[in-house]
């Protein structure tokens, strides 16, 4: 007599996450396993830096991974402590080609590491991890997602825009500080003038009062 296999409930497909970009069109957030590819390879063009950040955040959030901490804040901190780490090349083959747009980052706690596409693909082949988009980190051996650096780093145009934006903000701040200083000096001059006028009026009133007092006490 054949035994019945236990009944299993059908697995529900994950609900697609929609995202509205800065230019107004709505796109589906790619699964975290696809973040290995740069945005253009997934047909996601005309994304702002914030669009890319939000998409990666939502995609990894669905996998219980905080992209803000282990990708963006980590990369920002690494760049602040050692601005040259991104130019040092792949952490496996040490190829010093510019990896800002073509490199791969790992969503783990390891600091200041970037990899070239070829080394990551070769490492995936050697790895026992068979889940798409996941890799065993060469540094910490954690099973983590691979993310194209094109999602994380600014493009040259965005970097230039950010520099101009910061310079503009600094210039406006300096102009505002000068204006505030001029206004403060003007208020001070007005206050000193009013105080001098009040002292003058008080002195005049005191003299008038003295004259009246002398006249009233005269024999």
mmCIF file with all atom_site columns, C-alpha atoms in Angstrom:
data_model
loop_
_atom_site.group_PDB
_atom_site.id
_atom_site.type_symbol
_atom_site.label_atom_id
_atom_site.label_alt_id
_atom_site.label_comp_id
_atom_site.label_asym_id
_atom_site.label_entity_id
_atom_site.label_seq_id
_atom_site.pdbx_PDB_ins_code
_atom_site.Cartn_x
_atom_site.Cartn_y
_atom_site.Cartn_z
_atom_site.occupancy
_atom_site.B_iso_or_equiv
_atom_site.pdbx_formal_charge
_atom_site.auth_seq_id
_atom_site.auth_comp_id
_atom_site.auth_asym_id
_atom_site.auth_atom_id
_atom_site.pdbx_PDB_model_num
ATOM 1   C CA . UNK A 1 1   ? 0.000  0.000   0.000   1.00 0.00 ? 1   UNK A CA 1
ATOM 2   C CA . UNK A 1 2   ? 1.452  3.330   -1.064  1.00 0.00 ? 2   UNK A CA 1
ATOM 3   C CA . UNK A 1 3   ? 1.928  5.882   1.654   1.00 0.00 ? 3   UNK A CA 1
ATOM 4   C CA . UNK A 1 4   ? 0.612  9.352   1.116   1.00 0.00 ? 4   UNK A CA 1
ATOM 5   C CA . UNK A 1 5   ? 3.190  12.070  1.158   1.00 0.00 ? 5   UNK A CA 1
ATOM 6   C CA . UNK A 1 6   ? 2.485  14.825  3.651   1.00 0.00 ? 6   UNK A CA 1
ATOM 7   C CA . UNK A 1 7   ? 0.470  17.636  2.187   1.00 0.00 ? 7   UNK A CA 1
ATOM 8   C CA . UNK A 1 8   ? 2.378  20.849  1.790   1.00 0.00 ? 8   UNK A CA 1
ATOM 9   C CA . UNK A 1 9   ? 0.904  24.255  1.235   1.00 0.00 ? 9   UNK A CA 1
ATOM 10  C CA . UNK A 1 10  ? 1.983  25.900  -2.015  1.00 0.00 ? 10  UNK A CA 1
ATOM 11  C CA . UNK A 1 11  ? 4.569  28.592  -1.512  1.00 0.00 ? 11  UNK A CA 1
ATOM 12  C CA . UNK A 1 12  ? 3.392  32.074  -2.288  1.00 0.00 ? 12  UNK A CA 1
ATOM 13  C CA . UNK A 1 13  ? 5.449  34.045  -4.757  1.00 0.00 ? 13  UNK A CA 1
ATOM 14  C CA . UNK A 1 14  ? 7.018  37.143  -3.231  1.00 0.00 ? 14  UNK A CA 1
ATOM 15  C CA . UNK A 1 15  ? 4.976  40.279  -3.776  1.00 0.00 ? 15  UNK A CA 1
ATOM 16  C CA . UNK A 1 16  ? 6.823  42.557  -6.229  1.00 0.00 ? 16  UNK A CA 1
ATOM 17  C CA . UNK A 1 17  ? 7.950  45.818  -4.658  1.00 0.00 ? 17  UNK A CA 1
ATOM 18  C CA . UNK A 1 18  ? 7.236  48.896  -6.743  1.00 0.00 ? 18  UNK A CA 1
ATOM 19  C CA . UNK A 1 19  ? 9.293  52.057  -6.597  1.00 0.00 ? 19  UNK A CA 1
ATOM 20  C CA . UNK A 1 20  ? 8.664  55.509  -8.068  1.00 0.00 ? 20  UNK A CA 1
ATOM 21  C CA . UNK A 1 21  ? 11.833 57.128  -9.371  1.00 0.00 ? 21  UNK A CA 1
ATOM 22  C CA . UNK A 1 22  ? 12.750 60.812  -9.234  1.00 0.00 ? 22  UNK A CA 1
ATOM 23  C CA . UNK A 1 23  ? 11.644 61.215  -12.855 1.00 0.00 ? 23  UNK A CA 1
ATOM 24  C CA . UNK A 1 24  ? 8.184  59.890  -12.028 1.00 0.00 ? 24  UNK A CA 1
ATOM 25  C CA . UNK A 1 25  ? 8.070  56.426  -13.574 1.00 0.00 ? 25  UNK A CA 1
ATOM 26  C CA . UNK A 1 26  ? 7.290  53.332  -11.517 1.00 0.00 ? 26  UNK A CA 1
ATOM 27  C CA . UNK A 1 27  ? 9.576  50.310  -11.660 1.00 0.00 ? 27  UNK A CA 1
ATOM 28  C CA . UNK A 1 28  ? 9.765  47.007  -9.835  1.00 0.00 ? 28  UNK A CA 1
ATOM 29  C CA . UNK A 1 29  ? 12.563 46.607  -7.325  1.00 0.00 ? 29  UNK A CA 1
ATOM 30  C CA . UNK A 1 30  ? 14.850 43.778  -8.522  1.00 0.00 ? 30  UNK A CA 1
ATOM 31  C CA . UNK A 1 31  ? 15.442 40.774  -6.295  1.00 0.00 ? 31  UNK A CA 1
ATOM 32  C CA . UNK A 1 32  ? 18.629 41.000  -4.224  1.00 0.00 ? 32  UNK A CA 1
ATOM 33  C CA . UNK A 1 33  ? 20.154 38.183  -6.296  1.00 0.00 ? 33  UNK A CA 1
ATOM 34  C CA . UNK A 1 34  ? 20.139 40.527  -9.312  1.00 0.00 ? 34  UNK A CA 1
ATOM 35  C CA . UNK A 1 35  ? 22.031 43.384  -7.643  1.00 0.00 ? 35  UNK A CA 1
ATOM 36  C CA . UNK A 1 36  ? 25.239 41.730  -8.848  1.00 0.00 ? 36  UNK A CA 1
ATOM 37  C CA . UNK A 1 37  ? 24.382 43.430  -12.143 1.00 0.00 ? 37  UNK A CA 1
ATOM 38  C CA . UNK A 1 38  ? 24.681 47.195  -12.629 1.00 0.00 ? 38  UNK A CA 1
ATOM 39  C CA . UNK A 1 39  ? 21.393 49.111  -13.071 1.00 0.00 ? 39  UNK A CA 1
ATOM 40  C CA . UNK A 1 40  ? 21.795 49.487  -16.851 1.00 0.00 ? 40  UNK A CA 1
ATOM 41  C CA . UNK A 1 41  ? 22.132 45.712  -17.276 1.00 0.00 ? 41  UNK A CA 1
ATOM 42  C CA . UNK A 1 42  ? 18.687 45.391  -15.672 1.00 0.00 ? 42  UNK A CA 1
ATOM 43  C CA . UNK A 1 43  ? 17.175 48.034  -17.936 1.00 0.00 ? 43  UNK A CA 1
ATOM 44  C CA . UNK A 1 44  ? 17.089 50.597  -15.136 1.00 0.00 ? 44  UNK A CA 1
ATOM 45  C CA . UNK A 1 45  ? 18.333 53.806  -16.717 1.00 0.00 ? 45  UNK A CA 1
ATOM 46  C CA . UNK A 1 46  ? 18.033 57.420  -15.623 1.00 0.00 ? 46  UNK A CA 1
ATOM 47  C CA . UNK A 1 47  ? 18.210 56.583  -11.929 1.00 0.00 ? 47  UNK A CA 1
ATOM 48  C CA . UNK A 1 48  ? 19.377 59.236  -9.510  1.00 0.00 ? 48  UNK A CA 1
ATOM 49  C CA . UNK A 1 49  ? 21.805 58.376  -6.720  1.00 0.00 ? 49  UNK A CA 1
ATOM 50  C CA . UNK A 1 50  ? 18.868 58.424  -4.302  1.00 0.00 ? 50  UNK A CA 1
ATOM 51  C CA . UNK A 1 51  ? 16.850 56.136  -6.605  1.00 0.00 ? 51  UNK A CA 1
ATOM 52  C CA . UNK A 1 52  ? 19.676 53.593  -6.583  1.00 0.00 ? 52  UNK A CA 1
ATOM 53  C CA . UNK A 1 53  ? 20.010 53.858  -2.815  1.00 0.00 ? 53  UNK A CA 1
ATOM 54  C CA . UNK A 1 54  ? 16.277 53.322  -2.236  1.00 0.00 ? 54  UNK A CA 1
ATOM 55  C CA . UNK A 1 55  ? 16.107 50.373  -4.648  1.00 0.00 ? 55  UNK A CA 1
ATOM 56  C CA . UNK A 1 56  ? 19.061 48.572  -3.024  1.00 0.00 ? 56  UNK A CA 1
ATOM 57  C CA . UNK A 1 57  ? 17.667 49.379  0.416   1.00 0.00 ? 57  UNK A CA 1
ATOM 58  C CA . UNK A 1 58  ? 14.251 47.879  -0.433  1.00 0.00 ? 58  UNK A CA 1
ATOM 59  C CA . UNK A 1 59  ? 15.722 44.887  -2.276  1.00 0.00 ? 59  UNK A CA 1
ATOM 60  C CA . UNK A 1 60  ? 18.029 43.833  0.565   1.00 0.00 ? 60  UNK A CA 1
ATOM 61  C CA . UNK A 1 61  ? 15.466 44.782  3.187   1.00 0.00 ? 61  UNK A CA 1
ATOM 62  C CA . UNK A 1 62  ? 13.257 42.039  1.743   1.00 0.00 ? 62  UNK A CA 1
ATOM 63  C CA . UNK A 1 63  ? 16.117 39.640  2.623   1.00 0.00 ? 63  UNK A CA 1
ATOM 64  C CA . UNK A 1 64  ? 16.446 41.053  6.169   1.00 0.00 ? 64  UNK A CA 1
ATOM 65  C CA . UNK A 1 65  ? 19.679 42.838  5.250   1.00 0.00 ? 65  UNK A CA 1
ATOM 66  C CA . UNK A 1 66  ? 20.279 46.484  6.196   1.00 0.00 ? 66  UNK A CA 1
ATOM 67  C CA . UNK A 1 67  ? 21.959 47.948  3.112   1.00 0.00 ? 67  UNK A CA 1
ATOM 68  C CA . UNK A 1 68  ? 22.251 51.366  4.734   1.00 0.00 ? 68  UNK A CA 1
ATOM 69  C CA . UNK A 1 69  ? 24.653 50.045  7.371   1.00 0.00 ? 69  UNK A CA 1
ATOM 70  C CA . UNK A 1 70  ? 26.645 47.357  5.562   1.00 0.00 ? 70  UNK A CA 1
ATOM 71  C CA . UNK A 1 71  ? 26.974 49.043  2.175   1.00 0.00 ? 71  UNK A CA 1
ATOM 72  C CA . UNK A 1 72  ? 26.462 52.786  2.124   1.00 0.00 ? 72  UNK A CA 1
ATOM 73  C CA . UNK A 1 73  ? 27.542 53.909  5.593   1.00 0.00 ? 73  UNK A CA 1
ATOM 74  C CA . UNK A 1 74  ? 30.413 51.418  5.527   1.00 0.00 ? 74  UNK A CA 1
ATOM 75  C CA . UNK A 1 75  ? 31.659 52.665  2.134   1.00 0.00 ? 75  UNK A CA 1
ATOM 76  C CA . UNK A 1 76  ? 31.325 56.280  3.274   1.00 0.00 ? 76  UNK A CA 1
ATOM 77  C CA . UNK A 1 77  ? 33.283 55.570  6.452   1.00 0.00 ? 77  UNK A CA 1
ATOM 78  C CA . UNK A 1 78  ? 35.947 53.637  4.528   1.00 0.00 ? 78  UNK A CA 1
ATOM 79  C CA . UNK A 1 79  ? 36.354 56.514  2.062   1.00 0.00 ? 79  UNK A CA 1
ATOM 80  C CA . UNK A 1 80  ? 36.602 59.028  4.894   1.00 0.00 ? 80  UNK A CA 1
ATOM 81  C CA . UNK A 1 81  ? 39.301 57.026  6.685   1.00 0.00 ? 81  UNK A CA 1
ATOM 82  C CA . UNK A 1 82  ? 41.201 56.036  3.525   1.00 0.00 ? 82  UNK A CA 1
ATOM 83  C CA . UNK A 1 83  ? 40.167 57.855  0.317   1.00 0.00 ? 83  UNK A CA 1
ATOM 84  C CA . UNK A 1 84  ? 42.486 55.624  -1.753  1.00 0.00 ? 84  UNK A CA 1
ATOM 85  C CA . UNK A 1 85  ? 40.904 52.259  -0.899  1.00 0.00 ? 85  UNK A CA 1
ATOM 86  C CA . UNK A 1 86  ? 38.659 52.243  -3.970  1.00 0.00 ? 86  UNK A CA 1
ATOM 87  C CA . UNK A 1 87  ? 41.657 52.922  -6.225  1.00 0.00 ? 87  UNK A CA 1
ATOM 88  C CA . UNK A 1 88  ? 43.717 50.116  -4.659  1.00 0.00 ? 88  UNK A CA 1
ATOM 89  C CA . UNK A 1 89  ? 42.063 47.601  -6.984  1.00 0.00 ? 89  UNK A CA 1
ATOM 90  C CA . UNK A 1 90  ? 40.471 44.191  -6.558  1.00 0.00 ? 90  UNK A CA 1
ATOM 91  C CA . UNK A 1 91  ? 41.067 42.603  -3.142  1.00 0.00 ? 91  UNK A CA 1
ATOM 92  C CA . UNK A 1 92  ? 41.745 39.231  -4.818  1.00 0.00 ? 92  UNK A CA 1
ATOM 93  C CA . UNK A 1 93  ? 43.802 39.890  -7.967  1.00 0.00 ? 93  UNK A CA 1
ATOM 94  C CA . UNK A 1 94  ? 44.946 43.413  -7.007  1.00 0.00 ? 94  UNK A CA 1
ATOM 95  C CA . UNK A 1 95  ? 44.121 44.703  -10.473 1.00 0.00 ? 95  UNK A CA 1
ATOM 96  C CA . UNK A 1 96  ? 44.197 48.473  -10.047 1.00 0.00 ? 96  UNK A CA 1
ATOM 97  C CA . UNK A 1 97  ? 41.638 49.304  -12.731 1.00 0.00 ? 97  UNK A CA 1
ATOM 98  C CA . UNK A 1 98  ? 38.959 51.808  -11.755 1.00 0.00 ? 98  UNK A CA 1
ATOM 99  C CA . UNK A 1 99  ? 36.239 49.736  -10.093 1.00 0.00 ? 99  UNK A CA 1
ATOM 100 C CA . UNK A 1 100 ? 33.873 52.561  -9.127  1.00 0.00 ? 100 UNK A CA 1
ATOM 101 C CA . UNK A 1 101 ? 31.500 51.561  -11.926 1.00 0.00 ? 101 UNK A CA 1
ATOM 102 C CA . UNK A 1 102 ? 32.515 47.968  -12.717 1.00 0.00 ? 102 UNK A CA 1
ATOM 103 C CA . UNK A 1 103 ? 33.454 46.600  -9.288  1.00 0.00 ? 103 UNK A CA 1
ATOM 104 C CA . UNK A 1 104 ? 31.510 44.407  -6.892  1.00 0.00 ? 104 UNK A CA 1
ATOM 105 C CA . UNK A 1 105 ? 30.860 45.009  -3.187  1.00 0.00 ? 105 UNK A CA 1
ATOM 106 C CA . UNK A 1 106 ? 29.776 42.439  -0.620  1.00 0.00 ? 106 UNK A CA 1
ATOM 107 C CA . UNK A 1 107 ? 26.940 43.097  1.805   1.00 0.00 ? 107 UNK A CA 1
ATOM 108 C CA . UNK A 1 108 ? 28.911 42.177  4.917   1.00 0.00 ? 108 UNK A CA 1
ATOM 109 C CA . UNK A 1 109 ? 30.842 43.872  7.713   1.00 0.00 ? 109 UNK A CA 1
ATOM 110 C CA . UNK A 1 110 ? 34.282 43.571  6.051   1.00 0.00 ? 110 UNK A CA 1
ATOM 111 C CA . UNK A 1 111 ? 35.856 46.980  5.581   1.00 0.00 ? 111 UNK A CA 1
ATOM 112 C CA . UNK A 1 112 ? 37.486 48.590  2.534   1.00 0.00 ? 112 UNK A CA 1
ATOM 113 C CA . UNK A 1 113 ? 37.185 45.696  0.072   1.00 0.00 ? 113 UNK A CA 1
ATOM 114 C CA . UNK A 1 114 ? 36.104 45.822  -3.553  1.00 0.00 ? 114 UNK A CA 1
ATOM 115 C CA . UNK A 1 115 ? 36.338 43.064  -6.171  1.00 0.00 ? 115 UNK A CA 1
ATOM 116 C CA . UNK A 1 116 ? 36.457 42.886  -9.940  1.00 0.00 ? 116 UNK A CA 1
ATOM 117 C CA . UNK A 1 117 ? 33.651 41.091  -11.790 1.00 0.00 ? 117 UNK A CA 1
ATOM 118 C CA . UNK A 1 118 ? 35.922 38.296  -13.084 1.00 0.00 ? 118 UNK A CA 1
ATOM 119 C CA . UNK A 1 119 ? 37.258 37.389  -9.625  1.00 0.00 ? 119 UNK A CA 1
ATOM 120 C CA . UNK A 1 120 ? 33.775 37.342  -8.106  1.00 0.00 ? 120 UNK A CA 1
ATOM 121 C CA . UNK A 1 121 ? 32.451 35.090  -10.879 1.00 0.00 ? 121 UNK A CA 1
ATOM 122 C CA . UNK A 1 122 ? 35.436 32.743  -10.450 1.00 0.00 ? 122 UNK A CA 1
ATOM 123 C CA . UNK A 1 123 ? 34.954 32.750  -6.665  1.00 0.00 ? 123 UNK A CA 1
ATOM 124 C CA . UNK A 1 124 ? 31.276 31.889  -7.121  1.00 0.00 ? 124 UNK A CA 1
ATOM 125 C CA . UNK A 1 125 ? 32.240 28.888  -9.286  1.00 0.00 ? 125 UNK A CA 1
ATOM 126 C CA . UNK A 1 126 ? 34.586 27.611  -6.583  1.00 0.00 ? 126 UNK A CA 1
ATOM 127 C CA . UNK A 1 127 ? 32.135 28.333  -3.783  1.00 0.00 ? 127 UNK A CA 1
ATOM 128 C CA . UNK A 1 128 ? 29.781 25.717  -2.389  1.00 0.00 ? 128 UNK A CA 1
ATOM 129 C CA . UNK A 1 129 ? 27.042 28.326  -2.223  1.00 0.00 ? 129 UNK A CA 1
ATOM 130 C CA . UNK A 1 130 ? 24.601 27.607  -5.002  1.00 0.00 ? 130 UNK A CA 1
ATOM 131 C CA . UNK A 1 131 ? 21.982 30.280  -4.327  1.00 0.00 ? 131 UNK A CA 1
ATOM 132 C CA . UNK A 1 132 ? 21.978 32.917  -7.053  1.00 0.00 ? 132 UNK A CA 1
ATOM 133 C CA . UNK A 1 133 ? 23.435 36.252  -6.016  1.00 0.00 ? 133 UNK A CA 1
ATOM 134 C CA . UNK A 1 134 ? 25.037 34.867  -2.848  1.00 0.00 ? 134 UNK A CA 1
ATOM 135 C CA . UNK A 1 135 ? 28.726 34.315  -2.267  1.00 0.00 ? 135 UNK A CA 1
ATOM 136 C CA . UNK A 1 136 ? 31.013 33.228  0.549   1.00 0.00 ? 136 UNK A CA 1
ATOM 137 C CA . UNK A 1 137 ? 32.980 36.368  1.444   1.00 0.00 ? 137 UNK A CA 1
ATOM 138 C CA . UNK A 1 138 ? 36.725 35.762  0.829   1.00 0.00 ? 138 UNK A CA 1
ATOM 139 C CA . UNK A 1 139 ? 37.480 37.712  4.016   1.00 0.00 ? 139 UNK A CA 1
ATOM 140 C CA . UNK A 1 140 ? 34.914 36.703  6.679   1.00 0.00 ? 140 UNK A CA 1
ATOM 141 C CA . UNK A 1 141 ? 33.448 33.600  4.919   1.00 0.00 ? 141 UNK A CA 1
ATOM 142 C CA . UNK A 1 142 ? 29.942 34.848  5.589   1.00 0.00 ? 142 UNK A CA 1
ATOM 143 C CA . UNK A 1 143 ? 27.262 34.026  3.003   1.00 0.00 ? 143 UNK A CA 1
ATOM 144 C CA . UNK A 1 144 ? 26.357 37.427  1.619   1.00 0.00 ? 144 UNK A CA 1
ATOM 145 C CA . UNK A 1 145 ? 24.853 39.194  -1.380  1.00 0.00 ? 145 UNK A CA 1
ATOM 146 C CA . UNK A 1 146 ? 27.017 40.691  -4.109  1.00 0.00 ? 146 UNK A CA 1
ATOM 147 C CA . UNK A 1 147 ? 26.174 44.230  -5.202  1.00 0.00 ? 147 UNK A CA 1
ATOM 148 C CA . UNK A 1 148 ? 27.525 46.077  -8.225  1.00 0.00 ? 148 UNK A CA 1
ATOM 149 C CA . UNK A 1 149 ? 29.452 49.179  -7.206  1.00 0.00 ? 149 UNK A CA 1
ATOM 150 C CA . UNK A 1 150 ? 27.429 51.092  -9.815  1.00 0.00 ? 150 UNK A CA 1
ATOM 151 C CA . UNK A 1 151 ? 24.506 50.930  -7.365  1.00 0.00 ? 151 UNK A CA 1
ATOM 152 C CA . UNK A 1 152 ? 26.531 52.437  -4.532  1.00 0.00 ? 152 UNK A CA 1
ATOM 153 C CA . UNK A 1 153 ? 29.090 54.935  -5.840  1.00 0.00 ? 153 UNK A CA 1
ATOM 154 C CA . UNK A 1 154 ? 28.328 58.233  -7.532  1.00 0.00 ? 154 UNK A CA 1
ATOM 155 C CA . UNK A 1 155 ? 28.963 58.630  -11.241 1.00 0.00 ? 155 UNK A CA 1
ATOM 156 C CA . UNK A 1 156 ? 31.573 61.259  -12.289 1.00 0.00 ? 156 UNK A CA 1
ATOM 157 C CA . UNK A 1 157 ? 28.737 63.644  -13.229 1.00 0.00 ? 157 UNK A CA 1
ATOM 158 C CA . UNK A 1 158 ? 27.023 63.092  -9.876  1.00 0.00 ? 158 UNK A CA 1
ATOM 159 C CA . UNK A 1 159 ? 30.322 63.587  -8.058  1.00 0.00 ? 159 UNK A CA 1
ATOM 160 C CA . UNK A 1 160 ? 30.910 66.848  -9.931  1.00 0.00 ? 160 UNK A CA 1
ATOM 161 C CA . UNK A 1 161 ? 27.353 67.975  -9.202  1.00 0.00 ? 161 UNK A CA 1
ATOM 162 C CA . UNK A 1 162 ? 27.827 67.169  -5.519  1.00 0.00 ? 162 UNK A CA 1
ATOM 163 C CA . UNK A 1 163 ? 31.075 69.171  -5.412  1.00 0.00 ? 163 UNK A CA 1
ATOM 164 C CA . UNK A 1 164 ? 29.384 72.176  -7.059  1.00 0.00 ? 164 UNK A CA 1
ATOM 165 C CA . UNK A 1 165 ? 26.381 71.788  -4.756  1.00 0.00 ? 165 UNK A CA 1
ATOM 166 C CA . UNK A 1 166 ? 28.591 71.764  -1.673  1.00 0.00 ? 166 UNK A CA 1
ATOM 167 C CA . UNK A 1 167 ? 30.615 74.738  -2.926  1.00 0.00 ? 167 UNK A CA 1
ATOM 168 C CA . UNK A 1 168 ? 27.377 76.610  -3.635  1.00 0.00 ? 168 UNK A CA 1
ATOM 169 C CA . UNK A 1 169 ? 26.079 75.805  -0.150  1.00 0.00 ? 169 UNK A CA 1
ATOM 170 C CA . UNK A 1 170 ? 29.333 77.000  1.408   1.00 0.00 ? 170 UNK A CA 1
ATOM 171 C CA . UNK A 1 171 ? 29.225 80.219  -0.643  1.00 0.00 ? 171 UNK A CA 1
ATOM 172 C CA . UNK A 1 172 ? 25.614 80.850  0.377   1.00 0.00 ? 172 UNK A CA 1
ATOM 173 C CA . UNK A 1 173 ? 26.489 80.110  3.999   1.00 0.00 ? 173 UNK A CA 1
ATOM 174 C CA . UNK A 1 174 ? 29.421 82.550  3.888   1.00 0.00 ? 174 UNK A CA 1
ATOM 175 C CA . UNK A 1 175 ? 27.190 85.210  2.301   1.00 0.00 ? 175 UNK A CA 1
ATOM 176 C CA . UNK A 1 176 ? 24.516 84.575  4.926   1.00 0.00 ? 176 UNK A CA 1
ATOM 177 C CA . UNK A 1 177 ? 27.085 84.818  7.729   1.00 0.00 ? 177 UNK A CA 1
ATOM 178 C CA . UNK A 1 178 ? 28.352 88.137  6.318   1.00 0.00 ? 178 UNK A CA 1
ATOM 179 C CA . UNK A 1 179 ? 24.797 89.428  6.071   1.00 0.00 ? 179 UNK A CA 1
ATOM 180 C CA . UNK A 1 180 ? 24.052 88.315  9.636   1.00 0.00 ? 180 UNK A CA 1
ATOM 181 C CA . UNK A 1 181 ? 27.269 89.997  10.808  1.00 0.00 ? 181 UNK A CA 1
ATOM 182 C CA . UNK A 1 182 ? 26.360 93.256  9.047   1.00 0.00 ? 182 UNK A CA 1
ATOM 183 C CA . UNK A 1 183 ? 22.861 93.147  10.504  1.00 0.00 ? 183 UNK A CA 1
ATOM 184 C CA . UNK A 1 184 ? 24.262 92.417  13.971  1.00 0.00 ? 184 UNK A CA 1
ATOM 185 C CA . UNK A 1 185 ? 26.686 95.361  13.665  1.00 0.00 ? 185 UNK A CA 1
ATOM 186 C CA . UNK A 1 186 ? 23.850 97.611  12.486  1.00 0.00 ? 186 UNK A CA 1
ATOM 187 C CA . UNK A 1 187 ? 21.663 96.544  15.418  1.00 0.00 ? 187 UNK A CA 1
ATOM 188 C CA . UNK A 1 188 ? 24.589 97.195  17.757  1.00 0.00 ? 188 UNK A CA 1
ATOM 189 C CA . UNK A 1 189 ? 25.128 100.701 16.334  1.00 0.00 ? 189 UNK A CA 1
ATOM 190 C CA . UNK A 1 190 ? 21.413 101.458 16.627  1.00 0.00 ? 190 UNK A CA 1
ATOM 191 C CA . UNK A 1 191 ? 21.376 100.165 20.214  1.00 0.00 ? 191 UNK A CA 1
ATOM 192 C CA . UNK A 1 192 ? 24.461 102.210 21.171  1.00 0.00 ? 192 UNK A CA 1
ATOM 193 C CA . UNK A 1 193 ? 22.976 105.287 19.502  1.00 0.00 ? 193 UNK A CA 1
ATOM 194 C CA . UNK A 1 194 ? 19.700 104.819 21.384  1.00 0.00 ? 194 UNK A CA 1
ATOM 195 C CA . UNK A 1 195 ? 21.557 104.285 24.666  1.00 0.00 ? 195 UNK A CA 1
ATOM 196 C CA . UNK A 1 196 ? 23.643 107.453 24.051  1.00 0.00 ? 196 UNK A CA 1
ATOM 197 C CA . UNK A 1 197 ? 20.475 109.380 23.241  1.00 0.00 ? 197 UNK A CA 1
ATOM 198 C CA . UNK A 1 198 ? 18.806 108.080 26.408  1.00 0.00 ? 198 UNK A CA 1
ATOM 199 C CA . UNK A 1 199 ? 21.819 109.086 28.503  1.00 0.00 ? 199 UNK A CA 1
ATOM 200 C CA . UNK A 1 200 ? 21.815 112.528 26.890  1.00 0.00 ? 200 UNK A CA 1
ATOM 201 C CA . UNK A 1 201 ? 18.105 112.939 27.554  1.00 0.00 ? 201 UNK A CA 1
ATOM 202 C CA . UNK A 1 202 ? 18.521 111.741 31.130  1.00 0.00 ? 202 UNK A CA 1
ATOM 203 C CA . UNK A 1 203 ? 21.368 114.212 31.670  1.00 0.00 ? 203 UNK A CA 1
ATOM 204 C CA . UNK A 1 204 ? 19.320 117.067 30.178  1.00 0.00 ? 204 UNK A CA 1
ATOM 205 C CA . UNK A 1 205 ? 16.341 116.146 32.341  1.00 0.00 ? 205 UNK A CA 1
ATOM 206 C CA . UNK A 1 206 ? 18.591 116.008 35.380  1.00 0.00 ? 206 UNK A CA 1
ATOM 207 C CA . UNK A 1 207 ? 19.928 119.514 34.628  1.00 0.00 ? 207 UNK A CA 1
ATOM 208 C CA . UNK A 1 208 ? 16.424 120.904 34.116  1.00 0.00 ? 208 UNK A CA 1
ATOM 209 C CA . UNK A 1 209 ? 15.300 119.307 37.362  1.00 0.00 ? 209 UNK A CA 1
ATOM 210 C CA . UNK A 1 210 ? 18.331 120.847 39.132  1.00 0.00 ? 210 UNK A CA 1
ATOM 211 C CA . UNK A 1 211 ? 17.478 124.303 37.802  1.00 0.00 ? 211 UNK A CA 1
ATOM 212 C CA . UNK A 1 212 ? 13.882 123.969 38.930  1.00 0.00 ? 212 UNK A CA 1
ATOM 213 C CA . UNK A 1 213 ? 15.019 122.782 42.331  1.00 0.00 ? 213 UNK A CA 1
ATOM 214 C CA . UNK A 1 214 ? 17.356 125.761 42.691  1.00 0.00 ? 214 UNK A CA 1
ATOM 215 C CA . UNK A 1 215 ? 14.617 128.167 41.660  1.00 0.00 ? 215 UNK A CA 1
ATOM 216 C CA . UNK A 1 216 ? 12.142 126.677 44.105  1.00 0.00 ? 216 UNK A CA 1
ATOM 217 C CA . UNK A 1 217 ? 14.576 126.949 47.011  1.00 0.00 ? 217 UNK A CA 1
ATOM 218 C CA . UNK A 1 218 ? 15.763 130.452 46.167  1.00 0.00 ? 218 UNK A CA 1
ATOM 219 C CA . UNK A 1 219 ? 14.942 133.116 48.928  1.00 0.00 ? 219 UNK A CA 1
#
